[in-house]
Short mmCIF file of C-alpha atoms in Angstrom, two decimals:
data_model
loop_
_atom_site.label_atom_id
_atom_site.label_comp_id
_atom_site.label_asym_id
_atom_site.label_seq_id
_atom_site.Cartn_x
_atom_site.Cartn_y
_atom_site.Cartn_z
CA MET A 1 76.74 70.70 -35.57
CA ARG A 2 75.04 70.89 -32.18
CA THR A 3 77.31 71.47 -29.19
CA GLY A 4 76.75 70.26 -25.64
CA GLU A 5 75.72 73.77 -24.68
CA ASN A 6 73.14 73.87 -27.49
CA MET A 7 71.71 70.55 -26.37
CA ILE A 8 71.38 71.75 -22.76
CA GLU A 9 69.60 74.91 -23.97
CA GLU A 10 67.21 72.86 -26.08
CA PHE A 11 66.49 70.52 -23.16
CA PHE A 12 65.55 73.37 -20.81
CA GLU A 13 63.54 75.11 -23.53
CA LEU A 14 61.53 71.95 -24.22
CA SER A 15 61.00 71.38 -20.49
CA PHE A 16 59.77 74.96 -20.06
CA LEU A 17 57.45 74.73 -23.06
CA LYS A 18 56.08 71.42 -21.78
CA LYS A 19 55.16 73.04 -18.45
CA LEU A 20 53.48 75.96 -20.21
CA SER A 21 51.62 73.56 -22.49
CA GLU A 22 50.30 71.56 -19.55
CA LEU A 23 49.18 74.78 -17.86
CA ALA A 24 47.36 75.94 -21.00
CA GLN A 25 45.62 72.60 -21.50
CA HIS A 26 44.52 72.51 -17.87
CA ASN A 27 43.11 76.04 -18.10
CA ASP A 28 41.12 75.84 -21.35
CA PRO A 29 38.67 72.87 -21.22
CA ILE A 30 34.99 73.77 -20.93
CA ASP A 31 32.34 71.41 -19.54
CA PRO A 32 30.37 70.09 -22.58
CA ALA A 33 27.14 70.39 -20.57
CA LEU A 34 27.51 74.17 -20.63
CA TYR A 35 27.10 74.20 -24.40
CA THR A 36 23.70 72.58 -24.00
CA LYS A 37 22.75 74.79 -21.06
CA TYR A 38 23.36 77.99 -23.01
CA ASN A 39 22.09 76.60 -26.34
CA VAL A 40 25.42 77.24 -28.02
CA LYS A 41 25.47 76.54 -31.76
CA ARG A 42 28.84 74.75 -31.82
CA GLY A 43 30.47 75.06 -35.21
CA LEU A 44 27.59 77.41 -36.10
CA ARG A 45 25.34 74.37 -36.49
CA ASN A 46 21.81 73.78 -35.25
CA GLU A 47 20.88 70.62 -33.34
CA ASN A 48 19.51 69.01 -36.51
CA GLY A 49 22.86 69.47 -38.26
CA THR A 50 21.86 72.39 -40.45
CA GLY A 51 23.98 75.52 -40.49
CA VAL A 52 23.02 78.60 -38.49
CA LEU A 53 21.74 81.25 -40.91
CA VAL A 54 24.17 84.17 -40.67
CA GLY A 55 23.93 85.76 -44.11
CA LEU A 56 22.37 85.92 -47.54
CA THR A 57 24.07 85.26 -50.87
CA ARG A 58 23.31 85.26 -54.57
CA ILE A 59 26.51 83.45 -55.52
CA GLY A 60 26.02 79.76 -54.94
CA ASP A 61 23.94 77.09 -53.26
CA VAL A 62 24.54 73.57 -52.03
CA VAL A 63 21.40 71.41 -52.10
CA GLY A 64 21.34 68.06 -50.31
CA TYR A 65 18.09 68.12 -48.39
CA GLU A 66 14.85 70.00 -47.93
CA ILE A 67 13.21 70.99 -44.62
CA HIS A 68 9.65 69.72 -44.09
CA ASP A 69 7.98 70.18 -40.69
CA ASP A 70 11.39 70.97 -39.17
CA ARG A 71 12.77 67.67 -40.47
CA ARG A 72 15.51 67.15 -43.04
CA VAL A 73 14.33 65.26 -46.10
CA ALA A 74 17.11 63.92 -48.32
CA VAL A 75 17.13 64.86 -52.02
CA PRO A 76 19.66 64.20 -54.81
CA GLY A 77 22.51 66.70 -54.49
CA LYS A 78 22.81 69.80 -56.64
CA LEU A 79 25.54 72.44 -56.81
CA ILE A 80 24.24 75.80 -57.99
CA TYR A 81 26.29 78.72 -59.34
CA ARG A 82 24.31 81.97 -59.67
CA GLY A 83 21.09 80.00 -60.17
CA TYR A 84 22.53 77.56 -62.72
CA ASP A 85 23.05 73.86 -62.10
CA VAL A 86 26.79 73.13 -62.40
CA ALA A 87 25.96 69.91 -64.26
CA ASP A 88 24.55 72.05 -67.09
CA ILE A 89 27.70 74.20 -67.18
CA VAL A 90 29.86 71.07 -67.41
CA ARG A 91 27.66 69.54 -70.11
CA ASP A 92 27.71 72.72 -72.21
CA ALA A 93 31.51 72.99 -71.97
CA GLU A 94 31.88 69.39 -73.16
CA GLN A 95 29.42 69.83 -76.02
CA SER A 96 31.07 73.04 -77.19
CA ASP A 97 34.54 71.49 -76.80
CA GLN A 98 35.71 74.32 -74.56
CA PHE A 99 37.31 74.57 -71.14
CA GLY A 100 34.70 75.67 -68.62
CA TYR A 101 36.51 77.06 -65.59
CA GLU A 102 36.98 80.54 -67.06
CA GLN A 103 33.26 80.70 -67.81
CA CYS A 104 32.57 79.80 -64.16
CA VAL A 105 34.84 82.62 -63.01
CA TYR A 106 32.94 85.07 -65.21
CA LEU A 107 29.58 83.78 -63.95
CA LEU A 108 30.57 83.90 -60.28
CA LEU A 109 32.03 87.40 -60.49
CA PHE A 110 29.49 89.07 -62.78
CA GLY A 111 26.34 87.05 -62.14
CA GLU A 112 25.51 86.24 -65.77
CA LEU A 113 26.60 83.66 -68.32
CA PRO A 114 28.86 85.25 -70.95
CA ASP A 115 28.23 84.94 -74.67
CA GLN A 116 31.13 83.65 -76.76
CA GLU A 117 32.56 87.08 -77.47
CA GLN A 118 32.43 88.08 -73.81
CA LEU A 119 34.01 84.78 -72.76
CA ASP A 120 36.81 85.07 -75.30
CA GLU A 121 37.55 88.63 -74.21
CA PHE A 122 37.53 87.70 -70.51
CA THR A 123 39.67 84.59 -71.07
CA GLN A 124 42.21 86.73 -72.90
CA PHE A 125 42.11 89.26 -70.05
CA LEU A 126 42.85 86.49 -67.52
CA GLY A 127 45.56 84.97 -69.69
CA MET A 128 47.48 88.23 -69.96
CA ARG A 129 47.73 88.45 -66.17
CA ARG A 130 49.10 84.98 -65.34
CA THR A 131 52.71 86.19 -65.38
CA LEU A 132 53.86 87.39 -61.96
CA PRO A 133 55.18 90.96 -61.55
CA PRO A 134 58.87 91.65 -62.33
CA ASN A 135 61.26 90.13 -59.73
CA PHE A 136 58.34 88.61 -57.78
CA THR A 137 59.41 85.02 -58.48
CA GLU A 138 63.01 85.61 -57.45
CA ASP A 139 62.33 87.81 -54.41
CA MET A 140 59.09 86.41 -52.99
CA ILE A 141 59.18 82.73 -53.95
CA MET A 142 62.74 81.55 -54.53
CA LYS A 143 64.40 83.49 -51.69
CA ALA A 144 62.11 82.10 -49.00
CA PRO A 145 60.81 78.69 -50.10
CA SER A 146 58.36 76.80 -47.92
CA ASN A 147 57.95 73.09 -47.27
CA ASN A 148 54.19 73.64 -47.27
CA ILE A 149 52.89 75.15 -50.49
CA MET A 150 49.72 76.50 -48.87
CA ASN A 151 51.77 78.67 -46.55
CA LYS A 152 53.81 79.84 -49.50
CA LEU A 153 50.63 80.58 -51.42
CA ALA A 154 49.30 82.70 -48.56
CA ARG A 155 52.61 84.56 -48.40
CA GLY A 156 52.49 85.11 -52.16
CA VAL A 157 49.03 86.63 -51.83
CA LEU A 158 50.16 88.97 -49.05
CA ALA A 159 53.32 89.87 -50.97
CA SER A 160 51.16 90.88 -53.94
CA TYR A 161 50.06 93.87 -51.86
CA SER A 162 53.55 95.36 -52.25
CA TYR A 163 53.39 95.09 -56.05
CA ASP A 164 49.95 96.69 -56.34
CA PRO A 165 49.93 100.41 -57.27
CA ASN A 166 46.67 100.87 -55.35
CA PRO A 167 46.49 98.14 -52.69
CA GLU A 168 44.25 100.04 -50.26
CA GLY A 169 41.66 101.33 -52.72
CA ARG A 170 38.16 100.28 -51.60
CA GLU A 171 36.41 101.22 -54.84
CA VAL A 172 34.49 98.28 -56.28
CA SER A 173 36.35 98.62 -59.59
CA ASN A 174 39.72 98.40 -57.80
CA ILE A 175 38.71 95.41 -55.68
CA LEU A 176 37.42 93.69 -58.80
CA ARG A 177 40.76 94.28 -60.54
CA GLN A 178 42.62 92.81 -57.58
CA CYS A 179 40.37 89.76 -57.50
CA VAL A 180 40.68 89.08 -61.22
CA GLU A 181 44.46 89.36 -61.02
CA LEU A 182 44.57 86.92 -58.11
CA VAL A 183 42.31 84.44 -59.92
CA SER A 184 44.62 84.65 -62.91
CA ARG A 185 47.87 84.31 -60.94
CA PHE A 186 46.94 81.67 -58.37
CA SER A 187 47.92 78.78 -60.64
CA THR A 188 51.30 80.40 -61.32
CA LEU A 189 51.89 81.11 -57.62
CA ALA A 190 51.10 77.50 -56.67
CA ALA A 191 53.19 76.00 -59.48
CA TYR A 192 56.25 78.14 -58.76
CA ALA A 193 55.97 77.49 -55.01
CA TYR A 194 55.98 73.78 -55.84
CA GLN A 195 59.07 74.14 -58.02
CA ALA A 196 60.89 76.01 -55.23
CA LYS A 197 59.94 73.28 -52.79
CA ARG A 198 61.30 70.62 -55.16
CA ARG A 199 64.62 72.41 -55.39
CA TYR A 200 65.22 73.44 -51.80
CA TYR A 201 63.48 70.70 -49.82
CA ASP A 202 63.40 67.64 -52.09
CA GLY A 203 66.80 68.10 -53.74
CA GLU A 204 65.29 67.77 -57.22
CA SER A 205 65.50 69.89 -60.35
CA MET A 206 63.43 73.05 -60.53
CA TYR A 207 61.64 74.07 -63.72
CA ILE A 208 60.35 77.63 -64.07
CA HIS A 209 58.31 77.85 -67.25
CA ASN A 210 56.53 80.99 -68.38
CA PRO A 211 52.73 80.78 -68.50
CA VAL A 212 51.11 81.08 -71.93
CA SER A 213 48.35 83.67 -72.17
CA THR A 214 46.32 81.73 -74.74
CA LEU A 215 46.01 78.61 -72.59
CA SER A 216 43.31 77.85 -70.03
CA THR A 217 43.96 77.72 -66.30
CA ALA A 218 44.03 73.91 -66.39
CA GLU A 219 46.41 73.80 -69.35
CA ASN A 220 48.75 76.36 -67.82
CA PHE A 221 48.90 74.55 -64.49
CA LEU A 222 49.84 71.23 -66.07
CA ARG A 223 52.38 73.00 -68.26
CA LEU A 224 54.00 74.78 -65.31
CA ILE A 225 54.45 71.75 -63.06
CA ARG A 226 55.80 69.35 -65.70
CA PRO A 227 59.44 69.35 -66.83
CA ASP A 228 58.47 68.74 -70.49
CA MET A 229 55.39 71.06 -70.37
CA LYS A 230 53.35 68.38 -72.17
CA TYR A 231 49.83 67.13 -71.45
CA THR A 232 46.98 65.47 -73.33
CA ARG A 233 43.64 67.08 -74.11
CA LEU A 234 41.86 64.60 -71.81
CA GLU A 235 44.24 65.44 -68.96
CA ALA A 236 43.54 69.16 -69.32
CA GLU A 237 39.78 68.56 -69.63
CA THR A 238 39.79 66.43 -66.48
CA LEU A 239 41.65 69.05 -64.48
CA ASP A 240 39.34 71.75 -65.88
CA LEU A 241 36.36 69.76 -64.61
CA ALA A 242 37.93 69.52 -61.14
CA LEU A 243 38.46 73.30 -61.14
CA ILE A 244 34.82 73.90 -62.10
CA LEU A 245 33.56 71.63 -59.33
CA HIS A 246 35.75 73.26 -56.67
CA ALA A 247 35.25 76.89 -57.73
CA GLU A 248 32.44 77.63 -55.28
CA HIS A 249 30.45 75.85 -52.58
CA GLY A 250 28.10 78.36 -50.98
CA GLY A 251 28.87 81.08 -48.46
CA GLY A 252 28.80 78.75 -45.46
CA ASN A 253 31.93 76.74 -46.20
CA ASN A 254 34.71 77.72 -43.82
CA SER A 255 37.06 79.50 -46.22
CA SER A 256 34.31 81.50 -47.96
CA MET A 257 32.90 82.41 -44.56
CA THR A 258 36.41 83.55 -43.63
CA VAL A 259 36.41 85.90 -46.62
CA HIS A 260 33.11 87.41 -45.48
CA VAL A 261 34.27 87.80 -41.87
CA VAL A 262 37.64 89.34 -42.73
CA SER A 263 36.23 91.53 -45.51
CA SER A 264 33.58 92.86 -43.11
CA THR A 265 36.36 94.59 -41.16
CA ASP A 266 37.07 96.80 -44.21
CA THR A 267 40.54 95.36 -44.71
CA ASP A 268 42.33 94.97 -48.05
CA THR A 269 41.74 92.25 -50.63
CA TYR A 270 45.08 90.51 -50.09
CA SER A 271 44.51 90.13 -46.35
CA ALA A 272 41.05 88.64 -46.93
CA ILE A 273 42.15 86.13 -49.57
CA ALA A 274 45.27 85.13 -47.63
CA ALA A 275 43.05 84.38 -44.62
CA ALA A 276 40.91 82.13 -46.82
CA VAL A 277 44.02 80.24 -47.92
CA GLY A 278 44.86 79.66 -44.26
CA SER A 279 41.37 78.33 -43.64
CA LEU A 280 41.47 75.99 -46.62
CA LYS A 281 44.79 74.53 -45.50
CA GLY A 282 43.13 72.93 -42.47
CA HIS A 283 42.76 69.15 -42.54
CA ARG A 284 39.05 69.47 -41.81
CA HIS A 285 38.54 71.59 -44.91
CA GLY A 286 40.84 71.42 -47.92
CA GLY A 287 43.07 68.47 -47.10
CA ALA A 288 40.46 65.71 -47.08
CA ASN A 289 41.41 64.15 -50.44
CA ILE A 290 44.93 63.51 -49.16
CA ARG A 291 43.46 61.49 -46.29
CA VAL A 292 41.45 59.52 -48.84
CA MET A 293 44.62 58.72 -50.78
CA GLU A 294 46.44 57.63 -47.61
CA MET A 295 43.49 55.41 -46.68
CA MET A 296 43.39 53.88 -50.16
CA ASP A 297 47.15 53.28 -50.00
CA ASN A 298 46.49 51.31 -46.83
CA ILE A 299 43.69 49.32 -48.44
CA LYS A 300 45.81 48.48 -51.49
CA ALA A 301 48.72 47.41 -49.30
CA THR A 302 46.45 45.24 -47.15
CA LEU A 303 44.39 43.51 -49.85
CA SER A 304 46.09 41.48 -52.55
CA ASP A 305 42.88 41.13 -54.58
CA TRP A 306 41.34 44.55 -55.26
CA SER A 307 38.23 42.95 -56.75
CA ASP A 308 37.45 40.87 -53.62
CA GLU A 309 34.19 42.46 -52.47
CA GLN A 310 34.04 40.48 -49.22
CA GLY A 311 37.66 41.33 -48.43
CA ILE A 312 36.95 45.03 -49.03
CA ARG A 313 33.82 44.83 -46.88
CA ASN A 314 35.74 43.21 -44.02
CA TYR A 315 38.48 45.82 -44.22
CA LEU A 316 36.01 48.72 -44.26
CA ARG A 317 34.40 47.23 -41.15
CA THR A 318 37.73 47.44 -39.34
CA LEU A 319 38.04 51.08 -40.49
CA ALA A 320 34.54 51.93 -39.24
CA ARG A 321 35.25 50.26 -35.90
CA GLY A 322 38.45 52.28 -35.49
CA GLU A 323 40.68 49.22 -35.73
CA ALA A 324 42.67 50.06 -38.87
CA PHE A 325 44.53 52.89 -40.65
CA ASP A 326 44.41 55.98 -38.38
CA ARG A 327 41.88 54.38 -35.96
CA THR A 328 39.51 57.34 -36.10
CA GLY A 329 36.54 55.24 -37.20
CA LEU A 330 36.20 57.39 -40.32
CA ILE A 331 35.98 56.14 -43.89
CA TYR A 332 37.38 59.11 -45.75
CA GLY A 333 35.54 60.21 -48.88
CA ILE A 334 32.20 59.04 -47.48
CA GLY A 335 29.65 61.46 -46.04
CA HIS A 336 29.06 65.20 -46.28
CA ALA A 337 27.60 67.93 -44.08
CA VAL A 338 24.95 68.84 -46.68
CA TYR A 339 24.78 66.23 -49.44
CA THR A 340 22.74 63.17 -48.50
CA ILE A 341 21.70 60.99 -51.42
CA SER A 342 24.50 62.09 -53.75
CA ASP A 343 27.30 64.61 -54.15
CA PRO A 344 26.92 66.02 -57.69
CA ARG A 345 30.65 66.81 -57.82
CA CYS A 346 31.43 63.17 -57.12
CA VAL A 347 29.03 61.97 -59.81
CA LEU A 348 30.54 64.24 -62.47
CA LEU A 349 34.17 63.61 -61.51
CA ARG A 350 33.67 59.85 -61.31
CA ALA A 351 32.54 59.73 -64.95
CA LYS A 352 35.63 61.65 -66.09
CA ALA A 353 37.86 59.55 -63.81
CA GLU A 354 36.66 56.41 -65.53
CA ARG A 355 37.67 57.76 -68.93
CA LEU A 356 41.05 58.89 -67.65
CA ALA A 357 41.61 55.52 -65.95
CA GLU A 358 41.16 53.79 -69.30
CA GLU A 359 43.77 56.07 -70.90
CA LYS A 360 46.20 55.59 -67.98
CA ASN A 361 45.66 51.81 -67.59
CA CYS A 362 44.30 52.35 -64.09
CA THR A 363 40.97 50.56 -64.54
CA ASP A 364 41.60 48.05 -61.74
CA GLU A 365 42.27 50.89 -59.31
CA PHE A 366 39.19 52.78 -60.50
CA ASN A 367 37.08 49.67 -59.91
CA LEU A 368 38.45 49.48 -56.38
CA TYR A 369 37.25 53.04 -55.75
CA ARG A 370 33.83 52.13 -57.13
CA LEU A 371 33.58 49.17 -54.77
CA VAL A 372 34.53 51.35 -51.80
CA GLU A 373 31.90 53.88 -52.86
CA ASP A 374 29.22 51.15 -53.04
CA ILE A 375 30.17 49.16 -49.93
CA ALA A 376 31.28 51.82 -47.44
CA PRO A 377 27.81 53.37 -46.84
CA GLU A 378 26.37 49.90 -46.07
CA VAL A 379 29.23 49.15 -43.67
CA LEU A 380 28.80 52.44 -41.80
CA MET A 381 25.07 51.78 -41.38
CA GLU A 382 25.83 48.29 -40.10
CA VAL A 383 28.64 49.22 -37.70
CA HIS A 384 26.96 52.33 -36.30
CA HIS A 385 23.47 50.76 -36.18
CA THR A 386 21.80 53.55 -38.12
CA ASP A 387 19.41 53.72 -41.03
CA ARG A 388 20.99 56.95 -42.29
CA ARG A 389 22.83 56.18 -45.50
CA LEU A 390 25.79 58.40 -46.41
CA CYS A 391 26.96 59.15 -49.93
CA ALA A 392 30.45 59.39 -51.38
CA ASN A 393 31.78 62.93 -51.63
CA VAL A 394 34.04 64.52 -54.22
CA ASP A 395 37.18 63.82 -52.17
CA LEU A 396 36.84 60.10 -52.87
CA TYR A 397 37.77 60.64 -56.52
CA SER A 398 39.60 63.98 -56.68
CA GLY A 399 42.85 62.65 -55.22
CA PHE A 400 42.71 59.61 -57.49
CA VAL A 401 42.20 61.88 -60.49
CA TYR A 402 45.13 64.08 -59.49
CA SER A 403 47.34 61.01 -59.05
CA MET A 404 46.50 59.88 -62.59
CA LEU A 405 47.47 63.37 -63.75
CA ASN A 406 50.86 62.90 -62.00
CA ILE A 407 50.12 65.86 -59.74
CA PRO A 408 52.12 65.50 -56.49
CA ARG A 409 50.09 65.21 -53.30
CA GLU A 410 51.54 68.38 -51.84
CA LEU A 411 49.72 70.23 -54.64
CA TYR A 412 46.26 68.76 -53.99
CA THR A 413 45.14 71.43 -51.51
CA PRO A 414 46.85 74.31 -53.37
CA LEU A 415 45.00 73.15 -56.48
CA PHE A 416 41.77 73.40 -54.48
CA ALA A 417 42.73 77.03 -53.75
CA VAL A 418 43.50 77.68 -57.44
CA ALA A 419 39.87 76.78 -58.15
CA ARG A 420 38.19 78.26 -55.07
CA VAL A 421 39.78 81.71 -55.39
CA ALA A 422 37.02 82.37 -57.93
CA GLY A 423 34.34 81.81 -55.29
CA TRP A 424 36.33 83.69 -52.64
CA SER A 425 36.59 86.68 -54.97
CA ALA A 426 32.85 86.63 -55.62
CA HIS A 427 32.14 86.47 -51.88
CA ARG A 428 34.51 89.37 -51.20
CA MET A 429 32.74 91.47 -53.82
CA GLU A 430 29.38 90.53 -52.32
CA GLU A 431 30.47 91.45 -48.79
CA ILE A 432 31.84 94.81 -49.98
CA VAL A 433 28.68 95.65 -51.92
CA ALA A 434 25.94 94.15 -49.71
CA GLY A 435 27.52 93.63 -46.29
CA GLY A 436 28.15 96.80 -44.35
CA ARG A 437 28.41 95.38 -40.82
CA ILE A 438 31.39 93.80 -39.13
CA TYR A 439 30.81 90.21 -38.00
CA ARG A 440 30.53 90.12 -34.22
CA PRO A 441 28.93 86.92 -32.87
CA ALA A 442 28.58 86.43 -29.13
CA TYR A 443 30.65 84.20 -26.83
CA LYS A 444 29.32 83.44 -23.34
CA ASN A 445 31.95 83.87 -20.64
CA VAL A 446 31.65 80.88 -18.28
CA SER A 447 34.55 81.71 -15.97
CA GLU A 448 33.98 83.03 -12.44
CA MET A 449 35.25 86.34 -11.06
CA ARG A 450 38.28 85.96 -8.81
CA GLU A 451 39.92 88.19 -6.25
CA TYR A 452 43.10 89.70 -7.66
CA VAL A 453 46.28 88.64 -5.84
CA PRO A 454 49.25 91.08 -5.93
CA ILE A 455 52.45 89.49 -7.17
CA ALA A 456 54.17 89.80 -3.79
CA ARG A 457 51.56 87.50 -2.23
CA ARG A 458 51.52 84.83 -4.95
CA HIS A 459 52.98 81.45 -3.98
CA ARG A 460 53.09 78.09 -5.71
#
């Protein structure tokens, strides 16, 4: 219980922090014209929206346009892993009736598609490492639970350093071992962090199930977060597809770039991967599908008829004009920095979402998402008076898919990390092998020199 003295202390502390905050805000703004004057590539982007070229990679590629005569020409989107179209990987997994994420991990790390024997051996190798080290769950997860699972996931990665017999070894073989172990354990770390959060923050029962070495990453994750450990084949296949599509997205995405930057300092694997988790947590990066879900909640609460195309169009206009929901003028799930005509991840996940919606009796809701996907680009062109048509991105459907899988929203971004740790690991290996220079971009100092005033002469 707070005493009067405590309340007075808190009041003065808040007042002091408010003054410091105002001072900091007054000191930091920079005239936007200076960015143009010095040709600053804000966000490491060129004036035409393309990314500044800062590195080379063999791991993945994101294709949404081609450059002709210094102009961007839109093309249907493709996601490439090690030279292979991800759509082909997904198709082969479906035709062979296998889960495909583990094959993607192998491809991203080793650069080649495995044959069946290699894949089986590697999948078994991953499966045997899903269990956390002795006492890790009790000491590192249960004793210090977090309300945000991403923060707990980052802490779990850093804590893994203490359980590694050779955490500082910079040999490629040692770094590879660390990466494979993290890929294997990420799903367990995220699931257990969620269970701890349920118990200590939500006041609900906590279920700590042991992972099963013979199950895929998708199967294990569903098993670990559900009280009864049960799931259907279609549920596991759908989650496996989401993991495949989120495993890698080129070296320029913020979290993969973070791995390159931090790894270039010659730090340890756990520090580099934990930094990537921190990057992915940001709302501008890994949390976008949650904003889509919140927006769709608002649409569903506002419209009584989800099949009313004109009603949906009118509502999306209010969103685009900044008059509804969070008043940002954004229609979440529409548009992408690279993809123009189509996001291949969205196309593939939409098809699986339709099948899952039929099984879950969510067809009306799926049809609402389809209408938003079709109408929103037209509305944005109309409201913003542009002829540039945007496409739906993967975030439009990923949250909906996770909701049909009964995955809580607080696990959406951690699940992104469970998939993307494969790409992060590949990028760390690439930086270690082919990098060799610490990242050191330039910042132009635009402040003026000032005469130093001794403290005795300073007055307010």
